[in-house]
Coordinates of N, CA and C in Angstrom, one line a residue:
M1 N -6.6 -23.8 -17.7 CA -6.9 -22.6 -18.0 C -5.9 -21.5 -17.8
N2 N -5.6 -20.8 -18.9 CA -4.5 -19.8 -18.7 C -4.8 -18.7 -17.8
K3 N -3.8 -18.4 -17.1 CA -4.1 -17.2 -16.0 C -2.9 -15.9 -16.2
I4 N -3.2 -15.1 -15.9 CA -2.3 -13.9 -15.8 C -2.2 -13.3 -14.3
N5 N -1.3 -13.6 -13.8 CA -1.1 -13.3 -12.2 C -2.2 -13.7 -11.5
G6 N -2.6 -14.7 -11.6 CA -3.7 -15.3 -10.8 C -5.0 -15.3 -11.3
Y7 N -5.5 -14.1 -12.0 CA -6.8 -14.1 -12.8 C -6.8 -14.7 -14.1
T8 N -7.9 -15.2 -14.6 CA -8.1 -15.8 -15.9 C -7.8 -14.5 -16.8
E9 N -7.4 -14.9 -18.0 CA -7.3 -13.8 -19.1 C -8.5 -13.1 -19.2
E10 N -9.7 -13.5 -19.1 CA -11.0 -13.0 -19.4 C -11.3 -11.9 -17.9
E11 N -10.9 -12.5 -17.0 CA -10.9 -11.5 -15.7 C -10.1 -10.3 -15.7
A12 N -8.7 -10.6 -16.4 CA -7.9 -9.3 -16.4 C -8.4 -8.4 -17.3
K13 N -8.9 -8.9 -18.5 CA -9.5 -8.0 -19.4 C -10.6 -7.3 -19.0
N14 N -11.4 -8.0 -18.1 CA -12.7 -7.2 -17.5 C -12.4 -6.3 -16.5
L15 N -11.2 -6.5 -15.9 CA -10.8 -5.4 -14.9 C -10.3 -4.1 -15.5
V16 N -9.5 -4.6 -16.7 CA -9.0 -3.4 -17.5 C -10.0 -2.5 -18.1
D17 N -10.9 -3.2 -18.8 CA -12.0 -2.4 -19.2 C -12.9 -1.9 -18.2
F18 N -13.2 -2.3 -17.0 CA -13.9 -1.6 -16.0 C -13.2 -0.5 -15.5
I19 N -11.8 -0.5 -15.4 CA -10.9 0.8 -15.1 C -11.0 1.9 -16.0
K20 N -10.8 1.3 -17.2 CA -10.8 2.3 -18.4 C -12.0 3.1 -18.4
A21 N -13.2 2.2 -18.5 CA -14.8 3.0 -18.5 C -14.7 3.9 -17.3
G22 N -14.2 3.4 -16.1 CA -14.4 4.4 -14.9 C -13.6 5.7 -14.9
K23 N -12.4 5.4 -15.4 CA -11.6 6.7 -15.6 C -12.0 7.7 -16.6
Q24 N -12.9 7.1 -17.6 CA -13.3 8.1 -18.5 C -14.5 8.9 -18.1
K25 N -15.3 8.3 -17.1 CA -16.3 8.8 -16.2 C -15.8 9.7 -15.1
G26 N -14.5 9.9 -15.0 CA -13.9 10.8 -13.8 C -14.0 9.9 -12.6
K27 N -14.1 8.7 -12.4 CA -14.1 8.0 -11.1 C -12.6 7.8 -10.5
T28 N -12.3 7.8 -9.3 CA -11.0 7.5 -8.8 C -10.9 6.2 -8.8
L29 N -9.3 5.9 -8.9 CA -9.0 4.5 -8.6 C -9.5 3.8 -7.4
T30 N -9.5 4.5 -6.3 CA -10.0 3.8 -5.0 C -11.5 3.4 -5.2
Y31 N -12.3 4.4 -5.7 CA -13.6 4.0 -5.9 C -13.9 2.8 -6.9
L32 N -13.0 2.7 -8.0 CA -13.1 1.7 -8.9 C -12.8 0.3 -8.3
F33 N -11.6 0.2 -7.7 CA -11.2 -1.1 -6.8 C -12.2 -1.5 -6.1
E34 N -12.8 -0.7 -5.2 CA -13.9 -1.0 -4.3 C -15.1 -1.6 -5.1
T35 N -15.5 -0.8 -5.9 CA -16.8 -1.3 -6.7 C -16.5 -2.4 -7.5
Y36 N -15.3 -2.6 -8.2 CA -15.1 -3.8 -8.9 C -14.9 -5.0 -7.9
G37 N -14.4 -4.8 -6.8 CA -14.4 -5.9 -5.6 C -15.7 -6.4 -5.3
L38 N -16.6 -5.5 -5.1 CA -18.0 -5.7 -4.6 C -18.6 -6.5 -5.7
Q39 N -18.5 -6.1 -6.9 CA -19.2 -6.7 -7.9 C -18.9 -8.1 -8.3
N40 N -17.5 -8.5 -8.1 CA -17.0 -9.6 -8.2 C -16.5 -10.6 -7.1
G41 N -16.8 -10.2 -5.9 CA -16.6 -11.0 -4.8 C -14.9 -11.1 -4.5
R42 N -14.3 -9.8 -4.6 CA -13.0 -10.0 -4.3 C -12.6 -8.7 -3.3
A43 N -11.8 -8.7 -2.5 CA -11.3 -7.7 -1.7 C -10.8 -6.5 -2.5
K44 N -11.1 -5.3 -2.0 CA -10.6 -4.0 -2.7 C -9.1 -4.0 -2.7
G45 N -8.4 -4.5 -1.6 CA -7.0 -4.4 -1.6 C -6.4 -5.3 -2.6
S46 N -7.1 -6.6 -2.7 CA -6.5 -7.5 -3.8 C -6.5 -7.0 -5.1
V47 N -7.8 -6.2 -5.5 CA -8.0 -5.7 -6.7 C -7.0 -4.6 -7.0
R48 N -6.6 -3.8 -5.9 CA -5.8 -2.8 -6.2 C -4.4 -3.4 -6.4
N49 N -4.1 -4.3 -5.7 CA -2.7 -4.8 -5.9 C -2.3 -5.6 -7.2
Y50 N -3.6 -6.2 -7.8 CA -3.5 -6.8 -8.9 C -3.5 -5.8 -10.0
Y51 N -4.2 -4.6 -10.0 CA -4.0 -3.6 -11.0 C -2.7 -3.0 -11.1
Y52 N -2.0 -2.8 -10.1 CA -0.6 -2.2 -10.0 C 0.4 -3.3 -10.5
A53 N 0.1 -4.5 -10.2 CA 0.9 -5.6 -10.7 C 1.0 -5.7 -12.3
L54 N -0.3 -5.5 -12.8 CA -0.4 -5.4 -14.2 C 0.4 -4.2 -14.8
M55 N 0.1 -3.1 -14.4 CA 0.6 -1.8 -14.7 C 2.2 -1.9 -14.7
K56 N 2.8 -2.5 -13.7 CA 4.3 -2.8 -13.6 C 4.8 -3.8 -14.6
N57 N 4.0 -4.9 -14.8 CA 4.4 -6.1 -15.5 C 5.7 -6.4 -15.5
E58 N 6.3 -6.7 -14.4 CA 7.7 -6.7 -14.2 C 8.3 -8.2 -14.9
K59 N 7.6 -9.2 -15.2 CA 8.1 -10.2 -16.0 C 7.9 -10.0 -17.6
G60 N 7.2 -8.8 -18.1 CA 7.4 -8.5 -19.4 C 6.4 -9.6 -20.2
D61 N 5.4 -9.7 -19.5 CA 4.3 -10.8 -19.9 C 3.7 -10.1 -21.3
E62 N 3.9 -10.8 -22.5 CA 3.4 -10.1 -23.7 C 1.8 -10.1 -23.7
R63 N 1.0 -10.9 -22.9 CA -0.2 -10.8 -23.0 C -0.7 -9.6 -22.2
I64 N -0.1 -9.2 -21.2 CA -0.4 -8.0 -20.6 C 0.0 -6.7 -21.4
V65 N 1.0 -6.8 -22.1 CA 1.3 -5.8 -23.0 C 0.1 -5.4 -24.1
Q66 N -0.2 -6.4 -24.5 CA -1.4 -6.4 -25.6 C -2.8 -6.0 -24.9
L67 N -3.0 -6.6 -23.6 CA -4.2 -6.2 -22.8 C -4.1 -4.7 -22.6
L68 N -3.2 -4.0 -22.2 CA -3.1 -2.8 -21.9 C -2.9 -1.7 -23.3
D69 N -2.5 -2.3 -24.3 CA -2.4 -1.6 -25.6 C -3.5 -0.6 -25.8
G70 N -3.5 0.6 -25.8 CA -4.4 1.6 -26.1 C -5.3 1.7 -25.0
A71 N -5.0 1.3 -23.7 CA -5.9 1.3 -22.7 C -5.6 3.0 -22.1
E72 N -4.5 3.3 -22.3 CA -4.2 4.8 -21.8 C -4.6 4.9 -20.2
L73 N -4.0 3.8 -19.5 CA -4.1 3.7 -18.1 C -2.7 3.9 -17.4
S74 N -2.8 4.5 -16.3 CA -1.6 4.7 -15.4 C -2.0 4.6 -14.1
V75 N -0.8 4.8 -13.4 CA -0.8 4.9 -11.7 C -0.3 6.2 -11.5
E76 N -0.6 6.6 -10.2 CA -0.2 7.8 -9.7 C 1.4 7.7 -9.3
K77 N 2.2 8.5 -10.1 CA 3.6 8.3 -9.8 C 4.0 9.1 -8.5
I78 N 4.8 8.2 -7.7 CA 5.2 8.6 -6.4 C 6.7 8.8 -6.3
R79 N 7.1 10.0 -6.0 CA 8.6 10.1 -6.0 C 9.3 9.2 -4.9
E80 N 10.3 8.3 -5.6 CA 10.8 7.4 -4.7 C 11.7 8.1 -3.9
F81 N 11.9 7.4 -2.6 CA 13.0 7.9 -1.8 C 14.3 7.7 -2.3
T82 N 15.2 8.7 -2.0 CA 16.7 8.5 -2.5 C 17.3 7.5 -1.4
P83 N 18.4 6.9 -1.9 CA 19.2 6.0 -0.8 C 19.4 6.6 0.5
E84 N 19.9 7.9 0.4 CA 20.1 8.8 1.5 C 18.8 8.9 2.3
E85 N 17.8 9.3 1.6 CA 16.4 9.5 2.3 C 16.0 8.0 3.0
T86 N 16.3 6.9 2.3 CA 15.8 5.6 2.9 C 16.6 5.4 4.2
D87 N 17.7 5.8 4.1 CA 18.5 5.5 5.5 C 18.1 6.4 6.4
E88 N 17.8 7.4 6.3 CA 17.2 8.6 7.2 C 16.0 8.0 7.9
V89 N 15.1 7.5 6.8 CA 13.8 7.1 7.4 C 13.9 5.8 8.1
L90 N 14.8 4.9 7.8 CA 15.0 3.7 8.5 C 15.6 3.9 10.0
R91 N 16.5 5.0 10.0 CA 17.0 5.4 11.2 C 16.3 6.1 12.1
S92 N 15.3 6.8 11.6 CA 14.2 7.4 12.4 C 13.5 6.5 13.0
I93 N 12.8 5.7 12.1 CA 11.8 4.5 12.6 C 12.4 3.6 13.6
L94 N 14.0 3.2 13.6 CA 14.4 2.4 14.5 C 14.7 3.1 15.9
A95 N 15.0 4.5 15.8 CA 15.2 5.3 16.9 C 13.9 5.5 17.8
E96 N 12.8 5.5 17.1 CA 11.6 5.7 17.8 C 11.2 4.2 18.3
K97 N 11.6 3.1 17.6 CA 11.3 1.8 18.2 C 12.1 1.5 19.4
S98 N 13.4 2.1 19.4 CA 14.4 1.8 20.6 C 13.5 2.3 22.1
K99 N 12.6 3.4 21.9 CA 12.0 4.0 22.8 C 10.9 2.8 23.3
G100 N 10.8 1.7 22.7 CA 9.8 0.4 23.2 C 8.5 0.8 22.5
L101 N 8.4 1.4 21.3 CA 7.3 1.4 20.4 C 7.3 0.4 19.4
S102 N 6.1 0.1 18.8 CA 6.0 -0.9 17.8 C 6.4 0.1 16.5
V103 N 6.5 -0.7 15.3 CA 6.8 -0.2 14.1 C 5.6 0.8 13.7
R104 N 4.5 0.4 13.7 CA 3.4 1.1 13.5 C 3.3 2.4 14.3
R105 N 3.5 2.3 15.7 CA 3.6 3.7 16.3 C 4.6 4.5 16.0
A106 N 5.9 3.8 15.8 CA 7.0 4.7 15.5 C 6.5 5.5 14.1
I107 N 6.1 4.9 13.0 CA 5.7 5.5 11.9 C 4.7 6.7 12.1
F108 N 3.9 6.2 12.7 CA 2.7 7.1 13.1 C 3.2 8.5 13.7
N109 N 4.1 8.3 14.5 CA 4.7 9.4 15.2 C 5.5 10.2 14.2
L110 N 6.3 9.6 13.3 CA 7.1 10.4 12.3 C 6.2 10.9 11.3
A111 N 5.0 10.3 10.9 CA 4.1 11.0 9.9 C 3.4 12.3 10.4
G112 N 3.5 12.3 11.9 CA 2.8 13.5 12.3 C 1.2 13.5 11.9
G113 N 0.3 12.5 11.9 CA -0.9 12.5 11.3 C -1.3 12.5 10.1
D114 N -0.3 12.5 9.2 CA -0.2 12.5 7.6 C -0.5 11.1 7.1
D115 N -1.9 10.6 6.8 CA -1.9 9.1 6.5 C -1.1 9.0 5.3
K116 N -1.0 9.9 4.3 CA -0.4 9.4 3.0 C 1.1 9.3 3.2
L117 N 1.7 10.1 4.3 CA 3.1 10.0 4.6 C 3.4 8.8 5.4
M118 N 2.4 8.4 6.2 CA 2.5 7.2 7.0 C 2.4 6.0 6.2
L119 N 1.5 6.0 4.9 CA 1.5 4.9 4.0 C 3.0 4.8 3.3
R120 N 3.5 6.0 2.8 CA 4.8 5.8 2.2 C 5.7 5.1 3.1
L121 N 5.9 5.6 4.4 CA 6.9 5.2 5.3 C 6.7 3.8 5.4
Q122 N 5.4 3.1 5.9 CA 5.1 2.0 6.1 C 5.6 1.0 4.8
N123 N 5.4 1.5 3.6 CA 5.7 0.8 2.4 C 7.3 0.7 2.3
K124 N 7.8 1.9 2.5 CA 9.5 1.7 2.6 C 9.9 0.9 3.6
Y125 N 9.5 0.7 4.7 CA 9.9 -0.2 5.7 C 9.8 -1.5 5.3
R126 N 8.5 -1.8 4.9 CA 8.2 -3.1 4.6 C 8.9 -3.6 3.5
N127 N 9.0 -2.8 2.3 CA 9.7 -3.3 1.0 C 11.2 -3.7 1.6
T128 N 11.9 -2.8 2.5 CA 13.0 -2.9 2.8 C 13.4 -4.1 3.6
L129 N 12.5 -4.3 4.5 CA 12.5 -5.7 5.5 C 12.4 -6.9 4.6
K130 N 11.7 -6.8 3.5 CA 11.4 -8.0 2.6 C 12.7 -8.2 1.8
K131 N 13.0 -7.2 1.1 CA 14.2 -7.2 0.2 C 15.6 -7.2 0.6
D132 N 15.7 -6.1 1.7 CA 17.1 -6.0 2.1 C 17.3 -5.5 3.7
P133 N 16.8 -6.9 4.5 CA 16.8 -6.7 5.8 C 18.1 -6.4 6.5
E134 N 19.1 -6.7 5.8 CA 20.7 -6.6 6.2 C 20.7 -5.0 6.5
R135 N 20.1 -4.1 5.5 CA 20.3 -2.7 5.5 C 19.6 -2.2 6.8
I136 N 18.4 -2.8 7.2 CA 17.9 -2.3 8.5 C 18.8 -2.7 9.7
A137 N 19.3 -4.0 9.5 CA 20.2 -4.5 10.5 C 21.3 -3.6 10.9
E138 N 22.2 -3.2 9.7 CA 23.4 -2.3 9.8 C 22.9 -1.1 10.5
I139 N 21.9 -0.5 10.3 CA 21.5 0.9 11.0 C 21.1 0.6 12.4
A140 N 20.4 -0.6 12.6 CA 20.1 -1.1 14.1 C 21.3 -1.0 14.9
T141 N 22.5 -1.7 14.2 CA 23.7 -1.9 14.9 C 24.5 -0.5 15.2
E142 N 24.4 0.4 14.2 CA 24.8 1.8 14.2 C 24.3 2.6 15.6
L143 N 22.9 2.1 15.6 CA 22.2 2.8 17.0 C 22.4 2.2 18.1
G144 N 23.1 1.1 18.1 CA 23.4 0.3 19.3 C 22.2 -0.6 19.7
L145 N 21.6 -0.8 18.6 CA 20.2 -1.9 19.0 C 20.7 -3.4 18.6
S146 N 21.6 -3.9 19.3 CA 22.0 -5.1 18.9 C 21.1 -6.2 18.9
E147 N 20.0 -6.4 19.8 CA 19.0 -7.4 19.7 C 18.2 -7.2 18.6
E148 N 17.7 -5.9 18.1 CA 17.0 -5.8 16.8 C 18.0 -6.2 15.7
A149 N 19.2 -5.9 15.5 CA 20.2 -6.1 14.4 C 20.2 -7.7 14.4
E150 N 20.4 -8.5 15.5 CA 20.7 -9.9 15.5 C 19.4 -10.5 14.9
S151 N 18.1 -10.2 15.4 CA 16.8 -10.7 15.1 C 16.7 -10.3 13.6
L152 N 17.2 -9.4 12.9 CA 16.8 -9.2 11.5 C 17.8 -9.9 10.7
K153 N 19.0 -10.1 11.1 CA 20.0 -10.9 10.7 C 19.7 -12.4 10.2
R154 N 19.2 -12.9 11.4 CA 18.7 -14.2 11.5 C 17.2 -14.5 11.1
G155 N 16.6 -13.6 11.0 CA 15.1 -13.6 10.8 C 14.5 -14.3 12.0
G156 N 15.0 -14.0 13.3 CA 14.4 -14.6 14.4 C 15.3 -15.6 14.8
R157 N 15.8 -15.4 16.1 CA 16.5 -16.4 16.7 C 15.7 -17.9 16.7
R158 N 16.5 -19.0 16.6 CA 16.0 -20.3 16.5 C 16.7 -21.2 17.5
T159 N 16.0 -22.0 18.1 CA 16.5 -23.2 19.2 C 16.4 -24.5 18.8
A160 N 16.7 -25.3 19.2 CA 16.4 -26.7 19.0 C 15.1 -27.1 18.8
E161 N 14.3 -26.4 19.5 CA 12.8 -26.7 19.7 C 12.1 -25.7 18.6
G162 N 12.9 -24.9 17.9 CA 12.1 -24.0 17.0 C 12.6 -22.5 17.3
R163 N 11.7 -21.6 16.7 CA 12.0 -20.1 16.8 C 11.7 -19.7 18.2
D164 N 12.6 -18.7 18.7 CA 12.6 -18.2 20.1 C 11.3 -17.2 19.8
S165 N 10.1 -17.6 20.5 CA 8.9 -16.6 20.4 C 8.9 -15.3 20.9
R166 N 10.1 -14.9 21.5 CA 10.3 -13.5 22.0 C 10.7 -12.7 20.9
L167 N 11.2 -13.3 19.6 CA 11.7 -12.7 18.8 C 10.9 -13.0 17.5
P168 N 10.0 -11.9 16.9 CA 9.3 -12.4 15.9 C 10.1 -12.3 14.6
D169 N 9.8 -13.3 13.6 CA 10.6 -13.3 12.4 C 10.2 -12.3 11.6
R170 N 11.1 -12.3 10.4 CA 10.7 -11.2 9.2 C 9.4 -11.4 8.7
D171 N 8.9 -12.7 8.4 CA 7.8 -13.0 7.7 C 6.6 -12.5 8.6
F172 N 6.7 -12.8 9.8 CA 5.6 -12.3 10.8 C 5.6 -10.7 10.7
L173 N 6.6 -10.1 10.8 CA 6.6 -8.5 10.8 C 6.2 -8.1 9.4
R174 N 6.5 -8.8 8.3 CA 6.1 -8.2 7.1 C 4.4 -8.5 6.9
R175 N 4.1 -9.6 7.3 CA 2.7 -9.8 7.2 C 1.9 -8.8 8.1
R176 N 2.3 -8.7 9.3 CA 1.5 -7.6 10.1 C 1.7 -6.1 9.4
L177 N 2.8 -5.7 9.0 CA 2.8 -4.6 8.2 C 1.9 -4.4 6.9
E178 N 2.0 -5.4 6.2 CA 1.0 -5.5 5.1 C -0.4 -5.4 5.4
N179 N -0.9 -6.0 6.6 CA -2.2 -5.8 7.2 C -2.5 -4.3 7.7
E180 N -1.4 -3.9 8.2 CA -1.5 -2.4 8.6 C -1.8 -1.4 7.5
I181 N -0.8 -1.8 6.2 CA -1.1 -1.0 5.2 C -2.4 -1.0 4.5
N182 N -2.9 -2.3 4.4 CA -4.3 -2.3 3.8 C -5.3 -1.4 4.6
A183 N -5.1 -1.6 5.9 CA -6.2 -0.8 6.8 C -6.0 0.7 6.6
L184 N -4.7 1.1 6.3 CA -4.6 2.6 6.0 C -5.2 2.9 4.8
Y185 N -5.0 2.0 3.7 CA -5.6 2.2 2.3 C -7.0 2.4 2.6
D186 N -7.7 1.8 3.5 CA -9.3 1.7 3.8 C -9.5 3.0 4.4
R187 N -8.6 3.5 5.4 CA -8.8 4.8 6.2 C -8.8 5.9 5.2
L188 N -7.8 5.9 4.2 CA -7.9 6.9 3.2 C -9.1 7.0 2.2
A189 N -9.5 5.8 1.8 CA -10.6 5.7 1.0 C -12.0 6.3 1.7
Q190 N -12.1 5.8 3.0 CA -13.3 6.4 3.8 C -13.1 7.9 3.9
A191 N -11.9 8.5 4.2 CA -11.8 9.9 4.3 C -12.2 10.5 3.0
L192 N -11.8 10.0 1.7 CA -12.2 10.3 0.7 C -13.7 10.4 0.4
K193 N -14.3 9.2 0.8 CA -16.0 9.3 0.7 C -16.4 10.3 1.6
T194 N -16.1 10.4 2.6 CA -16.6 11.5 3.6 C -16.5 13.1 3.0
E195 N -15.3 13.2 2.5 CA -15.1 14.6 1.8 C -16.0 14.7 0.5
N196 N -16.2 13.6 -0.2 CA -17.0 13.7 -1.4 C -18.6 14.0 -0.8
E197 N -18.9 13.2 0.1 CA -20.1 13.5 0.5 C -20.4 14.8 1.0
R198 N -19.5 15.4 1.9 CA -19.5 16.6 2.2 C -19.8 17.6 1.1
L199 N -19.0 17.5 0.1 CA -19.1 18.5 -1.0 C -20.3 18.2 -1.7
R200 N -20.8 16.9 -1.8 CA -22.1 16.8 -2.7 C -23.2 17.7 -2.0
M201 N -23.3 17.3 -0.4 CA -24.2 18.1 0.2 C -23.9 19.6 0.3
E202 N -23.0 20.1 0.0 CA -22.8 21.6 -0.1 C -23.2 22.2 -1.5
N203 N -22.8 21.2 -2.6 CA -23.6 21.4 -3.8 C -25.1 21.5 -3.9
E204 N -25.8 20.5 -3.2 CA -27.0 20.4 -3.1 C -27.6 21.8 -2.3
N205 N -27.2 22.1 -1.2 CA -27.5 23.2 -0.6 C -27.3 24.6 -1.4
L206 N -26.4 24.6 -2.0 CA -26.1 25.6 -3.0 C -27.2 25.8 -3.9
K207 N -27.4 24.7 -4.5 CA -28.5 24.8 -5.7 C -29.9 25.0 -5.0
E208 N -30.1 24.7 -4.1 CA -31.5 25.0 -3.0 C -31.5 26.3 -2.9
Q209 N -30.3 26.9 -2.3 CA -30.4 28.5 -2.0 C -30.7 29.2 -3.5
L210 N -29.9 28.8 -4.3 CA -30.2 29.5 -5.8 C -31.5 29.4 -6.3
H211 N -32.1 28.0 -6.0 CA -33.5 27.9 -6.6 C -34.6 28.8 -5.8
N212 N -34.1 29.0 -4.4 CA -35.1 29.7 -3.7 C -35.1 31.2 -3.8
R213 N -34.1 31.8 -4.4 CA -33.9 33.1 -4.5 C -35.0 33.8 -5.6

């Protein structure tokens, strides 16, 4: 059975059609990911990731091109960090970590309670950790964090018996960050639900007041 990034071609088409119909009704992507996931037994996060993978189509799959033809779908464009901003973000995170904080806590402090900024910072750190760990290691060295730099360069120190458990490897750190990012998406979605419910109640109250006049 032919598949597109893990979904069957029929499943991929059903998702695109579902998102297209929902967007025409004014539904948010967050709502649509969650609803589609519930209806099809898939985690909301995996639906979201699959949708964004389709939209990026990094491999240039002609089937995806045909699937999206005329669908008029898009994703929210987020301004990318410049190289200078990326280095500053990494430097700030590592400086916080040097105080004995976890990456998550360091990012939380830097974001100042802004969930969306926290998500951007976590994504940037995770992607750099995955694709260019040497960049983080270089900045760690600049800050005098030799143990952090050494761990990043080697992906966790290893002995004859295996990896030194005191130093987590990059895969472990990346998996933990991915779990935290998914949890943050869920928090943002819940906040949106709460705000929508508040607005709905206000609208109902306003209608009732107008009716009783």
